[in-house]
PDB file of C-alpha atoms in Angstrom:
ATOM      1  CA  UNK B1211      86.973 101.125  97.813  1.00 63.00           C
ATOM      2  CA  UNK B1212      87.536 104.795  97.537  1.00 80.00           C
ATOM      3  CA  UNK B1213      91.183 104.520  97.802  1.00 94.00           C
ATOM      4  CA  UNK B1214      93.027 107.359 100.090  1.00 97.00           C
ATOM      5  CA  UNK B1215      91.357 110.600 100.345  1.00 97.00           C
ATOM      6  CA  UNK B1216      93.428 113.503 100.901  1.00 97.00           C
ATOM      7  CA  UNK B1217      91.979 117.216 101.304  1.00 97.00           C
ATOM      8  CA  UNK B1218      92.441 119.783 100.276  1.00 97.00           C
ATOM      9  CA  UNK B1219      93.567 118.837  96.980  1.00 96.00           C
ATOM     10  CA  UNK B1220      94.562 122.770  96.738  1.00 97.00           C
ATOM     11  CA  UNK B1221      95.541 124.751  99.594  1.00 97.00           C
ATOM     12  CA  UNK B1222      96.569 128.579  99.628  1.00 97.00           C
ATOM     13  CA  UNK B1223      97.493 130.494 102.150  1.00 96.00           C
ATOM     14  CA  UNK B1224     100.053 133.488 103.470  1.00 96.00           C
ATOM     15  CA  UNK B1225     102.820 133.217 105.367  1.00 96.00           C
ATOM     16  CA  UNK B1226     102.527 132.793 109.241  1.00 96.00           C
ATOM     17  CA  UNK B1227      99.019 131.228 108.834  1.00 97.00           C
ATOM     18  CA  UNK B1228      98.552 127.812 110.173  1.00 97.00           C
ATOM     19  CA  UNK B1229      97.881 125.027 107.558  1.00 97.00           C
ATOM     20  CA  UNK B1230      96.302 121.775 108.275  1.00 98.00           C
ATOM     21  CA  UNK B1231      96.401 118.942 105.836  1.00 98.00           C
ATOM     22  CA  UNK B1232      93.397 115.433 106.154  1.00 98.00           C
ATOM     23  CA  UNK B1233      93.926 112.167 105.044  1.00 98.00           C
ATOM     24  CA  UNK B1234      91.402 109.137 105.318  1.00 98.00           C
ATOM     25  CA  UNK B1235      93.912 105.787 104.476  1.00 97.00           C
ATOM     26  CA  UNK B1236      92.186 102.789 103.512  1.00 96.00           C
ATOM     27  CA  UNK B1237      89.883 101.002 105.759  1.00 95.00           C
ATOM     28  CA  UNK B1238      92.077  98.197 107.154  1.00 93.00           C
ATOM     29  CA  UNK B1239      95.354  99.157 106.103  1.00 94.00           C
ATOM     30  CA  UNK B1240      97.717  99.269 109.358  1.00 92.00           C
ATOM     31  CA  UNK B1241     100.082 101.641 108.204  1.00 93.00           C
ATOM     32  CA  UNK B1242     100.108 105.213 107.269  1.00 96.00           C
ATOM     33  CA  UNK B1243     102.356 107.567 105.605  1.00 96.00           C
ATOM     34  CA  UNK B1244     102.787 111.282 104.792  1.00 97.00           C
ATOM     35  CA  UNK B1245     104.854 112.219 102.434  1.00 97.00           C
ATOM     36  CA  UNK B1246     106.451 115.708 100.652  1.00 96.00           C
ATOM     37  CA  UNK B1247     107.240 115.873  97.238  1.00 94.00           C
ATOM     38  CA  UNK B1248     109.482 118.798  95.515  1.00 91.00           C
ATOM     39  CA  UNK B1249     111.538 119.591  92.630  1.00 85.00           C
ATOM     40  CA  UNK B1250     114.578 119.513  94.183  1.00 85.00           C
ATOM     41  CA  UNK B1251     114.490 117.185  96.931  1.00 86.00           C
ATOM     42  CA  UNK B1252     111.914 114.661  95.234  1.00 87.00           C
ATOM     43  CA  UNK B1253     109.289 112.184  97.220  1.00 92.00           C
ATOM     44  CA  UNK B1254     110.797 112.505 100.998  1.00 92.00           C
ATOM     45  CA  UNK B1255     108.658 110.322 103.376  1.00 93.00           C
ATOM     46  CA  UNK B1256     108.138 113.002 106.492  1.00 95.00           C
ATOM     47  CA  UNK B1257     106.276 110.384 108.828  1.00 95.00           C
ATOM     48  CA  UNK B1258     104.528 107.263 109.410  1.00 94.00           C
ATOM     49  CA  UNK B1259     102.324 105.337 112.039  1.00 95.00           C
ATOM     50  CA  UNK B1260     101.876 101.849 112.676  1.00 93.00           C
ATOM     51  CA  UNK B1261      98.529 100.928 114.068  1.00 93.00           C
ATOM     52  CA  UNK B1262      97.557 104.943 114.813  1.00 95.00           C
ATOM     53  CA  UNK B1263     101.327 105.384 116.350  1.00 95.00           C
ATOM     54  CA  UNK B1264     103.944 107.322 114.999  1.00 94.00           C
ATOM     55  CA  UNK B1265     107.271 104.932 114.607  1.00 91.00           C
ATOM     56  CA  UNK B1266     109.152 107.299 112.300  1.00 90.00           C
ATOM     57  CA  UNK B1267     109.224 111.086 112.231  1.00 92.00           C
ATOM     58  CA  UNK B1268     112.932 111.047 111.789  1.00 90.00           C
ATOM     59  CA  UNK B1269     111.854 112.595 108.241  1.00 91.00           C
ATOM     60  CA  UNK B1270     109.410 115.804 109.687  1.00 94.00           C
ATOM     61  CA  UNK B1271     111.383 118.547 108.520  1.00 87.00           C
ATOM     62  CA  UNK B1272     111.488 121.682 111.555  1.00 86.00           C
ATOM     63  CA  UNK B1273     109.276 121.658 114.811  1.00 91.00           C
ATOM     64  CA  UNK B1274     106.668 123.254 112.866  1.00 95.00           C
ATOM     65  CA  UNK B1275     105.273 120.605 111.398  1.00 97.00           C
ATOM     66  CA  UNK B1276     103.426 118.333 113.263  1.00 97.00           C
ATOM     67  CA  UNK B1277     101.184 115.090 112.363  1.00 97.00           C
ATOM     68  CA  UNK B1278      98.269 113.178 114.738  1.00 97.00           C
ATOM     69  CA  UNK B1279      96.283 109.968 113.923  1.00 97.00           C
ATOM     70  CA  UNK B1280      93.610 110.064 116.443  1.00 96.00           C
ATOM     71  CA  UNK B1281      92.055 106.463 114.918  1.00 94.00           C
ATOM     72  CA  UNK B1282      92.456 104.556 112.142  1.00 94.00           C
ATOM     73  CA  UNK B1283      90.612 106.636 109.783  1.00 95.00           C
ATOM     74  CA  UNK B1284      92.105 109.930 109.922  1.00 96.00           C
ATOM     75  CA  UNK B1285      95.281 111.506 110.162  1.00 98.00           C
ATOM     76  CA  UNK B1286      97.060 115.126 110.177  1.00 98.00           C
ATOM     77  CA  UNK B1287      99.629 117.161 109.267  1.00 98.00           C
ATOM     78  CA  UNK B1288      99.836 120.536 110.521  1.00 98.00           C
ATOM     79  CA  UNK B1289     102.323 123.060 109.526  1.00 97.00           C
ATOM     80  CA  UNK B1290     102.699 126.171 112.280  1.00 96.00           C
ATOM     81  CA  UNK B1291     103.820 128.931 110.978  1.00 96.00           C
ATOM     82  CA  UNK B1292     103.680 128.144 107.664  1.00 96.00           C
ATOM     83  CA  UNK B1293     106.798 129.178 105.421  1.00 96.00           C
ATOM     84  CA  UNK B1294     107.083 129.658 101.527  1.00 96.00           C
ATOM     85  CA  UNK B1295     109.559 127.083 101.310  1.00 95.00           C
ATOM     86  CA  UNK B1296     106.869 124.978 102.882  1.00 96.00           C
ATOM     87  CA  UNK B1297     105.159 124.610  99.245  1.00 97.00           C
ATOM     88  CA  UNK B1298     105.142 121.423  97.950  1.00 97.00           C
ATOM     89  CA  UNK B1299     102.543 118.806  97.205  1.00 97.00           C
ATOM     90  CA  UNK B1300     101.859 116.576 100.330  1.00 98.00           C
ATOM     91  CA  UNK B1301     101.207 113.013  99.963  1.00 97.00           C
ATOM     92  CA  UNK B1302      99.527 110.406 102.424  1.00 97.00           C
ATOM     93  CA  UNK B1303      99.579 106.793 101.932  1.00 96.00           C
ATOM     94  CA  UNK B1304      98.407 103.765 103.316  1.00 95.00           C
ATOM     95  CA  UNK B1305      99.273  99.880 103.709  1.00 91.00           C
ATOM     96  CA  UNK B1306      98.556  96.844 104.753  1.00 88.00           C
ATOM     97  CA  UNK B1307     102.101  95.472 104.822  1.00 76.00           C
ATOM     98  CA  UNK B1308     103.520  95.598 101.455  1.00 74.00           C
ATOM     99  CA  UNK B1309     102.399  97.975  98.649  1.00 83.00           C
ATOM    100  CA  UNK B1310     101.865 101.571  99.559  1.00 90.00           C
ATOM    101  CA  UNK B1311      98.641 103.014  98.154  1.00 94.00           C
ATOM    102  CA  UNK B1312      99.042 106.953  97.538  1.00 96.00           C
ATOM    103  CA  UNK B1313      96.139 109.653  97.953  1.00 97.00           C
ATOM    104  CA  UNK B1314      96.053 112.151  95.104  1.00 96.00           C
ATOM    105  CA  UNK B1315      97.991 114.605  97.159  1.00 97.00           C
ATOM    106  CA  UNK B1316      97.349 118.041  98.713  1.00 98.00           C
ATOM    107  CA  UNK B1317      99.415 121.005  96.596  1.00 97.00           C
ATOM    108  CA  UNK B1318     100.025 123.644  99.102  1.00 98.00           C
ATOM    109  CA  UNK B1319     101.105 126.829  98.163  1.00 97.00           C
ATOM    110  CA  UNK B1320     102.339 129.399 101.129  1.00 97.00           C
ATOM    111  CA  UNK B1321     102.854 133.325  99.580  1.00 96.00           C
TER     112      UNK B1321
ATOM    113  CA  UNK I  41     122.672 112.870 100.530  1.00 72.00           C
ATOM    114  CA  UNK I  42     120.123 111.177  98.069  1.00 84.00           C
ATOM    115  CA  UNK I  43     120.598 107.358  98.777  1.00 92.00           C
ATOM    116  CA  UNK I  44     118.178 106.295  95.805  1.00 95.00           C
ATOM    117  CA  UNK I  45     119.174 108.630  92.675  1.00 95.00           C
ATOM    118  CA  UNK I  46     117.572 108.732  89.316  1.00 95.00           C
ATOM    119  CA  UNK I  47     120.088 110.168  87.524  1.00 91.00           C
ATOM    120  CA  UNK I  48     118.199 110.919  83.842  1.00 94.00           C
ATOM    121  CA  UNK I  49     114.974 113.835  84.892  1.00 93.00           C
ATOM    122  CA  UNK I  50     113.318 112.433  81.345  1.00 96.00           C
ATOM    123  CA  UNK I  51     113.062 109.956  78.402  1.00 97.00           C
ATOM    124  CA  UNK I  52     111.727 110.225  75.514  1.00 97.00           C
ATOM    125  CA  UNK I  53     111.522 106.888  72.946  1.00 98.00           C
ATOM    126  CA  UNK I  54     108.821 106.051  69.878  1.00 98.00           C
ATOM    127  CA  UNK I  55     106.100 103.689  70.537  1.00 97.00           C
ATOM    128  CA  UNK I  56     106.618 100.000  70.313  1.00 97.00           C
ATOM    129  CA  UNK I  57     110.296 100.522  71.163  1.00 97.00           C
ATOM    130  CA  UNK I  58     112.156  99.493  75.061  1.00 98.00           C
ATOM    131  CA  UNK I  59     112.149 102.492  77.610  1.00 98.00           C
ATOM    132  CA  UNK I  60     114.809 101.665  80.153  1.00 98.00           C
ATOM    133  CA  UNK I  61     114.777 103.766  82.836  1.00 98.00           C
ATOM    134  CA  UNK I  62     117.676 103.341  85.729  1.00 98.00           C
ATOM    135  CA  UNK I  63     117.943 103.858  89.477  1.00 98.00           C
ATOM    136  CA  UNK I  64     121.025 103.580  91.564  1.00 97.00           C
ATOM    137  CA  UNK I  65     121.256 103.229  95.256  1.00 97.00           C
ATOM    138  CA  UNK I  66     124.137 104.094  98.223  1.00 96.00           C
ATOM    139  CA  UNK I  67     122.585 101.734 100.791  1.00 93.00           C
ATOM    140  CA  UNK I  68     124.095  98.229 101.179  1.00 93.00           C
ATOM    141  CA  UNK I  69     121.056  97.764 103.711  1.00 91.00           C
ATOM    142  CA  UNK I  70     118.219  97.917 101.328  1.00 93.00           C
ATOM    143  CA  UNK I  71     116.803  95.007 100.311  1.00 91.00           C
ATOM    144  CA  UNK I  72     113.751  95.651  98.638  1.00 91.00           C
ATOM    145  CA  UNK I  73     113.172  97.507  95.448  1.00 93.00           C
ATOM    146  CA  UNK I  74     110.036  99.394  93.698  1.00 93.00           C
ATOM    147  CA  UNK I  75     108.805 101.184  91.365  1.00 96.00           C
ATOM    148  CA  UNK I  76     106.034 103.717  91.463  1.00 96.00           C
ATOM    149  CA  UNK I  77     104.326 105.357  88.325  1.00 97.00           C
ATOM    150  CA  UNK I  78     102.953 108.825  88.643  1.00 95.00           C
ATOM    151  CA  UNK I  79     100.612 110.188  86.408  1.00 95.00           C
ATOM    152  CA  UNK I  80     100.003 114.530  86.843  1.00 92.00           C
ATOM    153  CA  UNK I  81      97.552 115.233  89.456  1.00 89.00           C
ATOM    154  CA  UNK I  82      97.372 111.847  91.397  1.00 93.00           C
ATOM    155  CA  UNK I  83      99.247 110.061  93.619  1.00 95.00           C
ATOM    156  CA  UNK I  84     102.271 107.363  92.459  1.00 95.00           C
ATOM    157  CA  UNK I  85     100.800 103.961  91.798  1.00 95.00           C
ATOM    158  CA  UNK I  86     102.703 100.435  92.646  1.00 94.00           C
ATOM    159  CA  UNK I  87     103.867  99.086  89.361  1.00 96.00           C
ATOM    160  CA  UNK I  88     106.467  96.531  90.073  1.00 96.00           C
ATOM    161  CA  UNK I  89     109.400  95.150  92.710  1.00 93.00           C
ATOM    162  CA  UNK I  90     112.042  93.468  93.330  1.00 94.00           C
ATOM    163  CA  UNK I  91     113.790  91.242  96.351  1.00 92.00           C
ATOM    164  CA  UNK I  92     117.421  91.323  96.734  1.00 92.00           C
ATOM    165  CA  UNK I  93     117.809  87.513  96.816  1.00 93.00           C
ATOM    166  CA  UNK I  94     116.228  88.142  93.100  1.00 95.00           C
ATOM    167  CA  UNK I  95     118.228  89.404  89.899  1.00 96.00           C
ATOM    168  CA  UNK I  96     114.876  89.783  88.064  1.00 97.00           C
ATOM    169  CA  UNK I  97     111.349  90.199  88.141  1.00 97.00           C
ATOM    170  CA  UNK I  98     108.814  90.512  85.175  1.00 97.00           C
ATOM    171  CA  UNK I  99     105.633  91.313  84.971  1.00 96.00           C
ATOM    172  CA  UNK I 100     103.659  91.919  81.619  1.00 97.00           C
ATOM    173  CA  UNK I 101     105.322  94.331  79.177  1.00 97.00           C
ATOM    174  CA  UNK I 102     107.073  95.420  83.293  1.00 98.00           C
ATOM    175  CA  UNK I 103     110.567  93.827  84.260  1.00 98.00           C
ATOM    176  CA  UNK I 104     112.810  94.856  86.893  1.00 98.00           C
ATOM    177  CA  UNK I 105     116.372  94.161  86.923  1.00 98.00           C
ATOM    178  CA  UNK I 106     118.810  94.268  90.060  1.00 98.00           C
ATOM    179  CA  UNK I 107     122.260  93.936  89.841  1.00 97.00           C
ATOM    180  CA  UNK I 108     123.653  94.440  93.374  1.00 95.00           C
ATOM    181  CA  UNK I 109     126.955  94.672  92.896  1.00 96.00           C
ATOM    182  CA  UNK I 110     126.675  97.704  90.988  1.00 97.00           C
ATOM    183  CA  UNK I 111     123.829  98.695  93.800  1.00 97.00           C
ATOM    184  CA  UNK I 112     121.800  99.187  90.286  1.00 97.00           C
ATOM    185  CA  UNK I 113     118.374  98.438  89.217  1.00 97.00           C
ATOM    186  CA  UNK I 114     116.740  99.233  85.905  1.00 98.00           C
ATOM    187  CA  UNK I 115     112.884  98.916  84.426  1.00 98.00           C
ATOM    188  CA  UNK I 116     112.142  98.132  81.287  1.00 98.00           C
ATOM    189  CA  UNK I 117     109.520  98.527  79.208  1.00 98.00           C
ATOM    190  CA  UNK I 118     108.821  96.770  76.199  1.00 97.00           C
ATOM    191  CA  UNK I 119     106.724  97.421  74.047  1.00 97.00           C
ATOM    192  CA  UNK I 120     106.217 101.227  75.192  1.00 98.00           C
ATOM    193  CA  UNK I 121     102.829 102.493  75.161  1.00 97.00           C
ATOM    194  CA  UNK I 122     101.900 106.649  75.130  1.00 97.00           C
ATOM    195  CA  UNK I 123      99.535 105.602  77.814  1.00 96.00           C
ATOM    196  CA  UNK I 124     102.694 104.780  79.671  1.00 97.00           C
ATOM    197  CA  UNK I 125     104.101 108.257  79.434  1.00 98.00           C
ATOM    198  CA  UNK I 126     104.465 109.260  83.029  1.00 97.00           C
ATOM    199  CA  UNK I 127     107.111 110.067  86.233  1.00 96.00           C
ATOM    200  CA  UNK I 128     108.856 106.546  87.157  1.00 97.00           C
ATOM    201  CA  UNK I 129     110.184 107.168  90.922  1.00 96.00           C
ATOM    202  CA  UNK I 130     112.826 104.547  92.121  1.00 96.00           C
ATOM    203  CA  UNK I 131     112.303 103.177  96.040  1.00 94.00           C
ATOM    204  CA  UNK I 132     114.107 101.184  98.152  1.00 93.00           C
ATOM    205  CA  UNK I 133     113.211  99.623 101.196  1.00 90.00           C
ATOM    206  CA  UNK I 134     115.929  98.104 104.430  1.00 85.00           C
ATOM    207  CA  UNK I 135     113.046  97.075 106.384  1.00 73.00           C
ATOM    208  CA  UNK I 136     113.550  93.199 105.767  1.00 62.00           C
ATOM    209  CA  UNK I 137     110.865  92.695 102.677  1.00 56.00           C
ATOM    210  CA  UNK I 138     108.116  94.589 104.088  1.00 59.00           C
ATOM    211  CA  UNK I 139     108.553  98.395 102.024  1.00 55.00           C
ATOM    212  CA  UNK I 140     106.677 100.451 105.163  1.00 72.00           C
ATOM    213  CA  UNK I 141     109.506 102.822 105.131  1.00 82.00           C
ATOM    214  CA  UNK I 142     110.405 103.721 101.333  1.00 88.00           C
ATOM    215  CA  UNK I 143     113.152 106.010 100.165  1.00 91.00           C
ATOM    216  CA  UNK I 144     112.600 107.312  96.795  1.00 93.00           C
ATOM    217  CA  UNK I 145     114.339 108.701  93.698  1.00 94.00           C
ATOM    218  CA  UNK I 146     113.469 111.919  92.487  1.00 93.00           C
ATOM    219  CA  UNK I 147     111.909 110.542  89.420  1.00 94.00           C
ATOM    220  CA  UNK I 148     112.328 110.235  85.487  1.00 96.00           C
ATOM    221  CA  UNK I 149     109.295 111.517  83.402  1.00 96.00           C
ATOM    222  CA  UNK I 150     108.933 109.122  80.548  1.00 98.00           C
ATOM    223  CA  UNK I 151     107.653 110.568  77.168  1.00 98.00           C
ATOM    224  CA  UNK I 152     106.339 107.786  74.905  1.00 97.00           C
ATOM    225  CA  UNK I 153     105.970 109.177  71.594  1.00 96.00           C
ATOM    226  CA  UNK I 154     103.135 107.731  69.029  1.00 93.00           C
TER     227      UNK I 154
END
């Protein structure tokens, strides 16, 4: 298994522009997660779906982000505008039930 | 307000020694615990947990203890290993035993030195 792909792993872009991060959980895993992770706030968990439905976005931080799972093998997260303050490293997950399995992240950096 | 705080950023103890690394928590409602090692450039990894109805949990060179009337839980390591130098993040689950919604510590970055 390939494990939970996340892309990009890198992601530039300017201020304003609209930035849209992938992730591909783990075939059969029910639940997924996207998380943000900074220095001064640590791993925050932003969303997460049960069975392609979000259950929890109680976490998603202004109305400009946003995040879709239109099946069970790919979900979203779109940030419009995108802010400096936005720059972090995003991190989806994926689970069956019990252990989360982590993607390698997307670090976005907005200028 | 962080309900899951790792209060030391870093460690740093000689190999073959004990790294203990702590985690305290606000939450009377959580009732699962975890810990996650990250390594730079990929995502955390599942290394251990811990039930509430539990005071202990070992695995390997890996034990978790919970002492929940301090609403504390520490991991130790013994012996530690430079391959074990990494971020430890702290999470804590109220969602009855199954961790789909995790609230994490910011992390301690453990330095094993050879």
């Amino acid at each position: 298994d390939a494990g939970v792909i996340q892309s990009p792993r890198h992601e530039v872009t300017e201020m304003g522009q609209e930035v849209t991060l992938r992730c591909k959980p783990i075939s059969g895993h029910d639940y997924l997660f996207w998380y943000r992770q900074t220095m001064m706030r640590g791993l925050e968990l932003l969303i997460y779906f049960n069975n392609n439905v979000p259950i929890d976005d109680s976490g998603m931080p202004e109305d400009r982000f946003s995040a879709k799972m239109p099946n069970a093998s790919f979900s979203t997260l779109k940030i419009q505008p995108s802010e400096p303050r936005d720059s972090a490293v995003y991190f989806c997950a994926s689970s069956p039930l019990d252990e989360q399995f982590f993607g390698p992240g997307t670090r976005l950096t907005v200028l | 307000d962080q309900q899951v705080k790792q209060n030391s950023p870093s460690l740093s103890v000689q190999e073959g020694r004990i790294s203990i690394l702590n985690c305290d928590y606000t939450n009377s409602m959580f009732d699962y615990f975890l810990w996650y090692k990250k390594y730079p450039a990929e995502g955390p990894t599942f290394l251990i947990s811990i039930s509430s109805i539990k005071d202990k949990n070992e695995d390997g060179r890996f034990t978790v203890f919970l002492n929940k009337s301090a609403k504390h839980l520490s991991l130790h390591i013994v012996p530690s290993q430079p391959g074990d130098s990494a971020v430890y993040f702290c999470a804590a689950s109220d969602s009855g035993g199954s961790n789909y919604k995790l609230t994490f510590g910011k992390g301690t970055l453990l330095t094993v030195n050879p």
